[in-house]
mmCIF file of C-alpha atoms and ligand atoms in Angstrom:
data_model
loop_
_atom_site.group_PDB
_atom_site.id
_atom_site.type_symbol
_atom_site.label_atom_id
_atom_site.label_comp_id
_atom_site.label_asym_id
_atom_site.label_seq_id
_atom_site.Cartn_x
_atom_site.Cartn_y
_atom_site.Cartn_z
ATOM 1 C CA UNK A 5 -5.388 -32.723 -10.252
ATOM 2 C CA UNK A 6 -8.428 -31.276 -11.735
ATOM 3 C CA UNK A 7 -9.637 -27.813 -10.189
ATOM 4 C CA UNK A 8 -13.204 -28.119 -9.151
ATOM 5 C CA UNK A 9 -14.662 -24.965 -7.569
ATOM 6 C CA UNK A 10 -15.398 -25.200 -3.963
ATOM 7 C CA UNK A 11 -18.874 -24.198 -3.115
ATOM 8 C CA UNK A 12 -19.708 -21.834 -0.080
ATOM 9 C CA UNK A 13 -19.889 -23.762 3.253
ATOM 10 C CA UNK A 14 -23.399 -24.978 3.492
ATOM 11 C CA UNK A 15 -25.471 -22.440 5.846
ATOM 12 C CA UNK A 16 -27.326 -23.865 8.913
ATOM 13 C CA UNK A 17 -29.937 -22.285 11.061
ATOM 14 C CA UNK A 18 -26.858 -21.881 13.738
ATOM 15 C CA UNK A 19 -24.879 -19.828 11.457
ATOM 16 C CA UNK A 20 -23.951 -16.193 10.851
ATOM 17 C CA UNK A 21 -24.498 -13.569 11.880
ATOM 18 C CA UNK A 22 -24.510 -14.945 15.361
ATOM 19 C CA UNK A 23 -21.847 -14.042 17.674
ATOM 20 C CA UNK A 24 -18.673 -16.070 17.924
ATOM 21 C CA UNK A 25 -18.486 -18.129 21.171
ATOM 22 C CA UNK A 26 -15.554 -17.476 23.469
ATOM 23 C CA UNK A 27 -14.200 -21.305 24.580
ATOM 24 C CA UNK A 28 -11.130 -20.620 26.328
ATOM 25 C CA UNK A 29 -8.963 -17.452 27.138
ATOM 26 C CA UNK A 30 -5.841 -16.868 28.889
ATOM 27 C CA UNK A 31 -5.809 -14.269 31.598
ATOM 28 C CA UNK A 32 -4.213 -11.193 29.902
ATOM 29 C CA UNK A 33 -0.928 -10.466 31.329
ATOM 30 C CA UNK A 34 -0.139 -6.537 32.302
ATOM 31 C CA UNK A 35 1.392 -4.859 29.089
ATOM 32 C CA UNK A 36 3.291 -1.561 28.911
ATOM 33 C CA UNK A 37 1.137 -0.514 25.736
ATOM 34 C CA UNK A 38 -1.705 -2.133 23.846
ATOM 35 C CA UNK A 39 -3.894 -1.723 20.746
ATOM 36 C CA UNK A 40 -7.492 -2.147 21.174
ATOM 37 C CA UNK A 41 -8.949 0.339 23.645
ATOM 38 C CA UNK A 42 -12.422 1.502 23.187
ATOM 39 C CA UNK A 43 -13.728 -1.580 21.052
ATOM 40 C CA UNK A 44 -17.270 -0.635 20.201
ATOM 41 C CA UNK A 45 -19.875 -2.704 22.072
ATOM 42 C CA UNK A 46 -20.982 -4.373 19.223
ATOM 43 C CA UNK A 47 -17.969 -5.682 17.910
ATOM 44 C CA UNK A 48 -17.082 -6.820 21.058
ATOM 45 C CA UNK A 49 -20.534 -8.888 21.606
ATOM 46 C CA UNK A 50 -20.038 -10.222 17.989
ATOM 47 C CA UNK A 51 -16.183 -11.538 18.632
ATOM 48 C CA UNK A 52 -17.280 -12.899 22.120
ATOM 49 C CA UNK A 53 -14.853 -10.606 23.957
ATOM 50 C CA UNK A 54 -12.130 -7.726 23.777
ATOM 51 C CA UNK A 55 -9.566 -8.029 21.236
ATOM 52 C CA UNK A 56 -6.484 -6.134 22.661
ATOM 53 C CA UNK A 57 -2.979 -6.655 21.148
ATOM 54 C CA UNK A 58 -0.114 -5.911 23.212
ATOM 55 C CA UNK A 59 2.697 -3.587 21.276
ATOM 56 C CA UNK A 60 6.368 -4.422 21.422
ATOM 57 C CA UNK A 61 8.352 -1.064 21.973
ATOM 58 C CA UNK A 62 11.666 -2.016 20.447
ATOM 59 C CA UNK A 63 9.963 -2.443 16.977
ATOM 60 C CA UNK A 64 6.622 -2.694 15.199
ATOM 61 C CA UNK A 65 4.440 -5.969 16.615
ATOM 62 C CA UNK A 66 3.808 -8.133 13.808
ATOM 63 C CA UNK A 67 0.647 -10.330 13.778
ATOM 64 C CA UNK A 68 -0.637 -12.870 11.284
ATOM 65 C CA UNK A 69 -3.656 -13.937 10.188
ATOM 66 C CA UNK A 70 -4.811 -17.003 7.930
ATOM 67 C CA UNK A 71 -7.203 -19.578 7.366
ATOM 68 C CA UNK A 72 -6.255 -23.267 6.865
ATOM 69 C CA UNK A 73 -8.215 -26.210 6.404
ATOM 70 C CA UNK A 74 -8.053 -28.966 9.116
ATOM 71 C CA UNK A 75 -5.259 -30.678 7.194
ATOM 72 C CA UNK A 76 -3.024 -27.410 7.003
ATOM 73 C CA UNK A 77 -3.712 -26.055 3.336
ATOM 74 C CA UNK A 78 -3.920 -22.446 3.145
ATOM 75 C CA UNK A 79 -4.003 -21.933 -0.750
ATOM 76 C CA UNK A 80 -5.016 -24.602 -3.630
ATOM 77 C CA UNK A 81 -3.108 -25.050 -6.316
ATOM 78 C CA UNK A 82 -2.450 -23.575 -10.074
ATOM 79 C CA UNK A 83 -5.620 -23.776 -11.933
ATOM 80 C CA UNK A 84 -7.807 -23.672 -8.845
ATOM 81 C CA UNK A 85 -9.618 -21.151 -6.951
ATOM 82 C CA UNK A 86 -7.402 -18.638 -5.338
ATOM 83 C CA UNK A 87 -7.584 -16.618 -2.020
ATOM 84 C CA UNK A 88 -8.850 -17.558 1.244
ATOM 85 C CA UNK A 89 -12.396 -17.697 0.576
ATOM 86 C CA UNK A 90 -12.540 -21.224 -0.965
ATOM 87 C CA UNK A 91 -10.626 -22.428 2.201
ATOM 88 C CA UNK A 92 -12.987 -20.705 4.848
ATOM 89 C CA UNK A 93 -15.849 -21.468 2.460
ATOM 90 C CA UNK A 94 -16.373 -18.004 2.328
ATOM 91 C CA UNK A 95 -17.446 -17.885 5.873
ATOM 92 C CA UNK A 96 -18.904 -14.664 6.973
ATOM 93 C CA UNK A 97 -17.488 -14.972 10.485
ATOM 94 C CA UNK A 98 -14.229 -15.179 9.170
ATOM 95 C CA UNK A 99 -14.217 -12.246 7.319
ATOM 96 C CA UNK A 100 -15.769 -10.213 10.540
ATOM 97 C CA UNK A 101 -12.407 -11.372 12.408
ATOM 98 C CA UNK A 102 -10.225 -10.333 9.492
ATOM 99 C CA UNK A 103 -11.937 -6.910 9.536
ATOM 100 C CA UNK A 104 -11.653 -6.701 13.510
ATOM 101 C CA UNK A 105 -7.743 -7.472 12.960
ATOM 102 C CA UNK A 106 -7.703 -4.906 9.931
ATOM 103 C CA UNK A 107 -9.364 -2.212 12.273
ATOM 104 C CA UNK A 108 -6.379 -2.609 14.698
ATOM 105 C CA UNK A 109 -3.580 -2.430 12.283
ATOM 106 C CA UNK A 110 -1.315 0.428 10.949
ATOM 107 C CA UNK A 111 -0.298 -1.788 8.052
ATOM 108 C CA UNK A 112 -1.659 -4.558 6.404
ATOM 109 C CA UNK A 113 1.178 -6.429 4.764
ATOM 110 C CA UNK A 114 0.723 -8.898 1.572
ATOM 111 C CA UNK A 115 3.020 -10.441 -0.550
ATOM 112 C CA UNK A 116 2.719 -10.074 -4.657
ATOM 113 C CA UNK A 117 1.221 -13.626 -4.754
ATOM 114 C CA UNK A 118 -1.655 -12.721 -2.385
ATOM 115 C CA UNK A 119 -2.411 -9.596 -4.560
ATOM 116 C CA UNK A 120 -2.164 -11.116 -7.693
ATOM 117 C CA UNK A 121 -4.550 -13.824 -6.785
ATOM 118 C CA UNK A 122 -7.326 -11.596 -5.262
ATOM 119 C CA UNK A 123 -8.168 -9.521 -8.259
ATOM 120 C CA UNK A 124 -10.753 -7.582 -6.545
ATOM 121 C CA UNK A 125 -9.880 -7.402 -3.103
ATOM 122 C CA UNK A 126 -9.185 -4.048 -1.137
ATOM 123 C CA UNK A 127 -7.270 -4.549 2.187
ATOM 124 C CA UNK A 128 -9.386 -2.423 4.309
ATOM 125 C CA UNK A 129 -11.539 -3.673 7.152
ATOM 126 C CA UNK A 130 -14.734 -2.236 5.228
ATOM 127 C CA UNK A 131 -14.310 -4.182 2.360
ATOM 128 C CA UNK A 132 -13.694 -7.377 3.856
ATOM 129 C CA UNK A 133 -16.842 -6.976 6.368
ATOM 130 C CA UNK A 134 -19.122 -4.237 4.975
ATOM 131 C CA UNK A 135 -21.456 -5.025 7.455
ATOM 132 C CA UNK A 136 -19.281 -3.580 10.355
ATOM 133 C CA UNK A 137 -17.706 -0.775 8.238
ATOM 134 C CA UNK A 138 -19.287 2.025 10.446
ATOM 135 C CA UNK A 139 -18.145 0.360 13.941
ATOM 136 C CA UNK A 140 -14.880 -0.683 12.403
ATOM 137 C CA UNK A 141 -14.265 3.298 11.353
ATOM 138 C CA UNK A 142 -15.540 4.383 14.697
ATOM 139 C CA UNK A 143 -13.035 2.213 16.548
ATOM 140 C CA UNK A 144 -10.089 3.259 14.557
ATOM 141 C CA UNK A 145 -10.746 6.882 15.163
ATOM 142 C CA UNK A 146 -11.281 6.107 19.195
ATOM 143 C CA UNK A 147 -7.702 4.824 18.792
ATOM 144 C CA UNK A 148 -6.484 7.873 16.911
ATOM 145 C CA UNK A 149 -5.627 5.943 13.951
ATOM 146 C CA UNK A 150 -5.622 6.796 10.160
ATOM 147 C CA UNK A 151 -8.607 6.496 8.434
ATOM 148 C CA UNK A 152 -7.502 3.308 6.528
ATOM 149 C CA UNK A 153 -4.303 1.178 7.265
ATOM 150 C CA UNK A 154 -1.509 1.281 5.019
ATOM 151 C CA UNK A 155 -1.540 -1.604 2.528
ATOM 152 C CA UNK A 156 2.355 -2.641 1.929
ATOM 153 C CA UNK A 157 3.024 -5.182 -0.980
ATOM 154 C CA UNK A 158 6.098 -6.968 -0.990
ATOM 155 C CA UNK A 159 7.581 -7.880 -4.426
ATOM 156 C CA UNK A 160 11.218 -8.701 -5.666
ATOM 157 C CA UNK A 161 10.598 -8.474 -9.280
ATOM 158 C CA UNK A 162 8.083 -5.147 -9.415
ATOM 159 C CA UNK A 163 6.078 -7.064 -11.735
ATOM 160 C CA UNK A 164 2.516 -6.042 -10.265
ATOM 161 C CA UNK A 165 -0.736 -5.583 -11.826
ATOM 162 C CA UNK A 166 -1.008 -2.189 -11.408
ATOM 163 C CA UNK A 167 -4.628 -1.408 -12.514
ATOM 164 C CA UNK A 168 -5.576 -3.904 -9.474
ATOM 165 C CA UNK A 169 -8.419 -2.194 -7.504
ATOM 166 C CA UNK A 170 -6.561 -2.656 -4.110
ATOM 167 C CA UNK A 171 -3.713 -0.285 -5.627
ATOM 168 C CA UNK A 172 -5.746 2.366 -7.058
ATOM 169 C CA UNK A 173 -8.546 3.350 -4.232
ATOM 170 C CA UNK A 174 -7.866 7.196 -3.662
ATOM 171 C CA UNK A 175 -8.800 6.255 0.006
ATOM 172 C CA UNK A 176 -6.196 3.489 0.538
ATOM 173 C CA UNK A 177 -2.399 4.563 1.117
ATOM 174 C CA UNK A 178 -0.309 2.090 -0.628
ATOM 175 C CA UNK A 179 3.562 1.165 -0.509
ATOM 176 C CA UNK A 180 5.223 -1.311 -2.569
ATOM 177 C CA UNK A 181 8.272 -2.608 -0.799
ATOM 178 C CA UNK A 182 10.873 -3.730 -3.375
ATOM 179 C CA UNK A 183 14.556 -4.458 -4.297
ATOM 180 C CA UNK A 184 16.408 -2.041 -6.529
ATOM 181 C CA UNK A 185 15.271 -4.046 -9.563
ATOM 182 C CA UNK A 186 11.685 -4.055 -8.830
ATOM 183 C CA UNK A 187 12.112 -0.098 -7.922
ATOM 184 C CA UNK A 188 13.486 0.064 -11.460
ATOM 185 C CA UNK A 189 10.854 -1.922 -13.290
ATOM 186 C CA UNK A 190 7.981 0.061 -11.234
ATOM 187 C CA UNK A 191 9.705 3.384 -11.979
ATOM 188 C CA UNK A 192 8.502 3.452 -15.434
ATOM 189 C CA UNK A 193 5.032 2.018 -14.836
ATOM 190 C CA UNK A 194 3.555 3.666 -11.997
ATOM 191 C CA UNK A 195 0.145 4.805 -12.514
ATOM 192 C CA UNK A 196 -1.587 5.505 -9.136
ATOM 193 C CA UNK A 197 -0.961 8.729 -7.175
ATOM 194 C CA UNK A 198 -1.302 7.270 -3.580
ATOM 195 C CA UNK A 199 1.357 4.594 -4.514
ATOM 196 C CA UNK A 200 4.602 4.969 -3.404
ATOM 197 C CA UNK A 201 7.726 2.751 -4.002
ATOM 198 C CA UNK A 202 10.195 2.110 -1.325
ATOM 199 C CA UNK A 203 13.382 0.138 -1.600
ATOM 200 C CA UNK A 204 14.196 -1.978 1.195
ATOM 201 C CA UNK A 205 17.568 -3.722 1.249
ATOM 202 C CA UNK A 206 19.847 -4.367 -1.391
ATOM 203 C CA UNK A 207 19.754 -7.947 -2.086
ATOM 204 C CA UNK A 208 17.373 -10.142 -4.492
ATOM 205 C CA UNK A 209 14.647 -10.231 -2.157
ATOM 206 C CA UNK A 210 13.941 -8.722 0.917
ATOM 207 C CA UNK A 211 14.590 -10.071 4.300
ATOM 208 C CA UNK A 212 12.172 -10.338 7.061
ATOM 209 C CA UNK A 213 14.017 -7.735 9.189
ATOM 210 C CA UNK A 214 14.176 -5.421 6.392
ATOM 211 C CA UNK A 215 10.325 -5.571 6.100
ATOM 212 C CA UNK A 216 9.784 -4.846 9.503
ATOM 213 C CA UNK A 217 12.399 -1.940 9.517
ATOM 214 C CA UNK A 218 10.543 -0.479 6.450
ATOM 215 C CA UNK A 219 7.169 -0.656 8.405
ATOM 216 C CA UNK A 220 9.209 1.013 11.427
ATOM 217 C CA UNK A 221 10.434 4.019 9.238
ATOM 218 C CA UNK A 222 6.571 4.614 8.047
ATOM 219 C CA UNK A 223 5.592 4.941 11.882
ATOM 220 C CA UNK A 224 3.722 1.932 12.330
ATOM 221 C CA UNK A 225 3.450 0.234 15.698
ATOM 222 C CA UNK A 226 0.999 -2.836 14.669
ATOM 223 C CA UNK A 227 1.475 -4.754 11.229
ATOM 224 C CA UNK A 228 -0.861 -7.239 10.250
ATOM 225 C CA UNK A 229 0.392 -9.873 7.919
ATOM 226 C CA UNK A 230 -2.103 -11.628 5.716
ATOM 227 C CA UNK A 231 0.401 -13.685 3.787
ATOM 228 C CA UNK A 232 0.696 -15.393 1.973
ATOM 229 C CA UNK A 233 2.881 -18.338 2.776
ATOM 230 C CA UNK A 234 6.143 -17.158 1.056
ATOM 231 C CA UNK A 235 5.981 -13.977 2.702
ATOM 232 C CA UNK A 236 5.118 -15.617 5.993
ATOM 233 C CA UNK A 237 8.073 -17.804 5.729
ATOM 234 C CA UNK A 238 10.230 -14.659 5.753
ATOM 235 C CA UNK A 239 9.060 -13.227 8.667
ATOM 236 C CA UNK A 240 8.816 -16.699 10.628
ATOM 237 C CA UNK A 241 12.493 -17.758 9.867
ATOM 238 C CA UNK A 242 13.928 -14.545 11.932
ATOM 239 C CA UNK A 243 11.396 -14.912 14.475
ATOM 240 C CA UNK A 244 9.468 -11.782 13.857
ATOM 241 C CA UNK A 245 5.881 -13.047 14.246
ATOM 242 C CA UNK A 246 4.511 -12.060 17.743
ATOM 243 C CA UNK A 247 1.006 -13.621 17.199
ATOM 244 C CA UNK A 248 -1.025 -15.775 14.733
ATOM 245 C CA UNK A 249 -4.745 -15.716 14.318
ATOM 246 C CA UNK A 250 -5.493 -18.815 12.510
ATOM 247 C CA UNK A 251 -9.024 -20.048 11.575
ATOM 248 C CA UNK A 252 -9.261 -23.795 11.125
ATOM 249 C CA UNK A 253 -12.149 -24.205 8.476
ATOM 250 C CA UNK A 254 -13.584 -27.524 8.726
ATOM 251 C CA UNK A 255 -12.902 -29.338 5.839
ATOM 252 C CA UNK A 256 -10.276 -31.532 4.585
ATOM 253 C CA UNK A 257 -8.631 -31.189 1.072
ATOM 254 C CA UNK A 258 -5.013 -32.983 0.600
ATOM 255 C CA UNK A 259 -1.721 -31.751 -0.464
ATOM 256 C CA UNK A 260 -1.399 -33.221 -4.024
ATOM 257 C CA UNK A 261 -0.118 -30.838 -6.291
ATOM 258 C CA UNK A 262 1.051 -27.681 -5.349
ATOM 259 C CA UNK A 263 -1.392 -26.658 -2.633
ATOM 260 C CA UNK A 264 0.543 -24.541 -0.145
ATOM 261 C CA UNK A 265 0.756 -24.807 3.711
ATOM 262 C CA UNK A 266 0.862 -21.833 6.136
ATOM 263 C CA UNK A 267 4.636 -21.398 5.805
ATOM 264 C CA UNK A 268 6.521 -22.136 2.556
ATOM 265 C CA UNK A 269 10.165 -21.562 1.319
ATOM 266 C CA UNK A 270 11.952 -22.264 4.624
ATOM 267 C CA UNK A 271 12.236 -25.062 6.637
ATOM 268 C CA UNK A 272 12.271 -24.391 10.608
ATOM 269 C CA UNK A 273 13.692 -26.525 13.150
ATOM 270 C CA UNK A 274 10.991 -28.725 14.680
ATOM 271 C CA UNK A 275 10.655 -29.171 18.409
ATOM 272 C CA UNK A 276 12.340 -25.960 19.597
ATOM 273 C CA UNK A 277 9.991 -23.270 18.738
ATOM 274 C CA UNK A 278 6.386 -23.373 20.264
ATOM 275 C CA UNK A 279 3.540 -20.970 20.468
ATOM 276 C CA UNK A 280 1.525 -20.450 23.616
ATOM 277 C CA UNK A 281 -2.576 -20.526 22.852
ATOM 278 C CA UNK A 282 -4.243 -17.193 23.840
ATOM 279 C CA UNK A 283 -7.654 -17.854 23.085
ATOM 280 C CA UNK A 284 -10.167 -20.189 21.303
ATOM 281 C CA UNK A 285 -13.283 -18.809 19.604
ATOM 282 C CA UNK A 286 -15.769 -20.783 17.854
ATOM 283 C CA UNK A 287 -18.487 -20.257 15.402
ATOM 284 C CA UNK A 288 -20.716 -23.889 14.178
ATOM 285 C CA UNK A 289 -17.579 -25.783 13.041
ATOM 286 C CA UNK A 290 -14.905 -23.034 12.445
ATOM 287 C CA UNK A 291 -12.311 -22.603 15.150
ATOM 288 C CA UNK A 292 -10.844 -19.403 15.681
ATOM 289 C CA UNK A 293 -7.357 -19.917 17.517
ATOM 290 C CA UNK A 294 -4.949 -17.343 18.837
ATOM 291 C CA UNK A 295 -1.285 -17.798 19.702
ATOM 292 C CA UNK A 296 1.341 -15.895 20.758
ATOM 293 C CA UNK A 297 5.039 -16.956 19.990
ATOM 294 C CA UNK A 298 6.253 -18.440 23.336
ATOM 295 C CA UNK A 299 9.173 -16.780 24.916
ATOM 296 C CA UNK A 300 9.618 -19.531 27.974
ATOM 297 C CA UNK A 301 11.397 -22.720 27.367
ATOM 298 C CA UNK A 302 8.970 -25.207 26.895
ATOM 299 C CA UNK A 303 9.907 -29.018 27.750
ATOM 300 C CA UNK A 304 8.201 -31.551 25.516
ATOM 301 C CA UNK A 305 9.563 -35.052 26.460
ATOM 302 C CA UNK A 306 8.650 -38.041 24.493
ATOM 303 C CA UNK A 307 6.227 -40.549 26.042
HETATM 304 N N1 LIG B 29 -5.705 -19.015 3.354
HETATM 305 C C1 LIG B 29 -5.102 -17.769 3.546
HETATM 306 O O1 LIG B 29 -5.596 -17.275 4.767
HETATM 307 C C2 LIG B 29 -4.293 -17.047 2.462
HETATM 308 C C3 LIG B 29 -3.503 -15.815 3.081
HETATM 309 C C4 LIG B 29 -2.884 -15.240 2.220
HETATM 310 C C5 LIG B 29 -2.638 -15.899 0.744
HETATM 311 N N2 LIG B 29 -3.231 -16.912 0.432
HETATM 312 C C6 LIG B 29 -3.208 -17.282 -0.781
HETATM 313 O O2 LIG B 29 -1.756 -17.979 -0.928
HETATM 314 C C7 LIG B 29 -1.501 -17.741 -2.337
HETATM 315 C C8 LIG B 29 -0.259 -17.040 -2.712
HETATM 316 O O3 LIG B 29 0.941 -18.018 -2.068
HETATM 317 P P1 LIG B 29 2.207 -16.956 -1.976
HETATM 318 O O4 LIG B 29 3.139 -17.823 -1.112
HETATM 319 O O5 LIG B 29 2.750 -17.372 -3.523
HETATM 320 O O6 LIG B 29 2.024 -15.704 -1.588
HETATM 321 P P2 LIG B 29 2.982 -14.464 -1.211
HETATM 322 O O7 LIG B 29 3.692 -14.740 0.053
HETATM 323 O O8 LIG B 29 1.855 -13.407 -1.022
HETATM 324 O O9 LIG B 29 3.440 -14.152 -2.581
HETATM 325 C C9 LIG B 29 4.892 -14.505 -3.254
HETATM 326 C C10 LIG B 29 5.501 -13.476 -3.761
HETATM 327 O O10 LIG B 29 5.681 -12.241 -2.896
HETATM 328 C C11 LIG B 29 6.831 -11.567 -3.200
HETATM 329 N N3 LIG B 29 7.631 -11.992 -2.182
HETATM 330 C C12 LIG B 29 7.379 -12.700 -0.878
HETATM 331 N N4 LIG B 29 8.032 -12.572 0.086
HETATM 332 C C13 LIG B 29 9.170 -11.553 -0.515
HETATM 333 C C14 LIG B 29 10.429 -11.320 -0.027
HETATM 334 N N5 LIG B 29 10.683 -11.429 1.117
HETATM 335 N N6 LIG B 29 10.855 -10.298 -0.569
HETATM 336 C C15 LIG B 29 10.706 -9.887 -2.076
HETATM 337 N N7 LIG B 29 9.344 -10.391 -2.507
HETATM 338 C C16 LIG B 29 8.666 -11.257 -1.816
HETATM 339 C C17 LIG B 29 7.214 -12.229 -4.151
HETATM 340 O O11 LIG B 29 6.823 -11.249 -5.272
HETATM 341 P P3 LIG B 29 7.386 -11.240 -6.899
HETATM 342 O O12 LIG B 29 7.351 -12.477 -7.652
HETATM 343 O O13 LIG B 29 6.517 -10.164 -7.741
HETATM 344 O O14 LIG B 29 8.824 -10.965 -6.899
HETATM 345 C C18 LIG B 29 6.650 -13.673 -4.154
HETATM 346 O O15 LIG B 29 6.815 -14.071 -5.460
HETATM 347 C C19 LIG B 29 -2.612 -17.323 -3.113
HETATM 348 O O16 LIG B 29 -3.455 -18.247 -3.488
HETATM 349 C C20 LIG B 29 -3.430 -16.755 -2.092
HETATM 350 O O17 LIG B 29 -4.929 -16.150 -2.296
HETATM 351 C C21 LIG B 29 -4.011 -17.524 1.541
#
């Protein structure tokens, strides 16, 4: 398959920077602790509602944010453009929602494949949506959060592009979570002073539990995983993803070649695990879905 560049989604008169439209929202359940108080009114108006994430008490809460085509592709194949931009059509409201979620997080968690695929990115709220930078910063300050979420990069091999701008901004704390082998490799090569290498686990790769335990040791209460699909697989298999924010972009691209779906590298049992829909927002033809892992037994009988 040849890799044609995907153009930004055509803009119409209805497009950004209009507010997202809240189509449906589940009534919030009371929760012991939550993140999202003091949301600046301009952010609330733009999102079409408040963004409150309940926090677990026994471990950090893990939320994930992805953009997918209608037919479930989140990453194009080798030789094609990388990153979520070609999937969303570089859609500004999607970047706004990414910024909102980063604003809530103590940690933005990514796999090394995502780092390698986004050569100029920084995993901060302001970088993904500069127009809201002031509001994001004010919200974090009101919530008593650090100026920037810590970026955690997960790698088994430790073969990272250490000159990546996302690893070298003095304002962004960076942790590389890796294996003993990866730490050995990185030990000799480390350059950035704000980059810490943390060994988590003893195996050839980190389990989801080891990754979440590391975020707990770092003091995180809310972890935002931005993928990619292989890292998500390691978190989904042991059932560690509490909520999924999924943007559905209005394009169909097909799956021949090595294009990736939302979860790769694991096959989870079908029909036994379900998600509960929490809200649906819309911006033109894009849908913004929010799911929570359902804890209640779900009865689904074949018709
Ligand atoms: N549409 C979206 O919303 C979205 C979101 C994120 C990413 N993406 C796209 O997805 C593509 C990358 O996909 P991917 O699945 O390869 O990304 P990934 O999960 O970020 O990267 C895979 C790599 O991360 C490391 N890794 C992941 N889980 C690990 C674990 N449990 N223990 C140790 N290391 C682990 C390994 O790095 P080492 O090889 O260094 O050992 C592995 O090769 C890119 O094109 C990216 O732009 C799309």
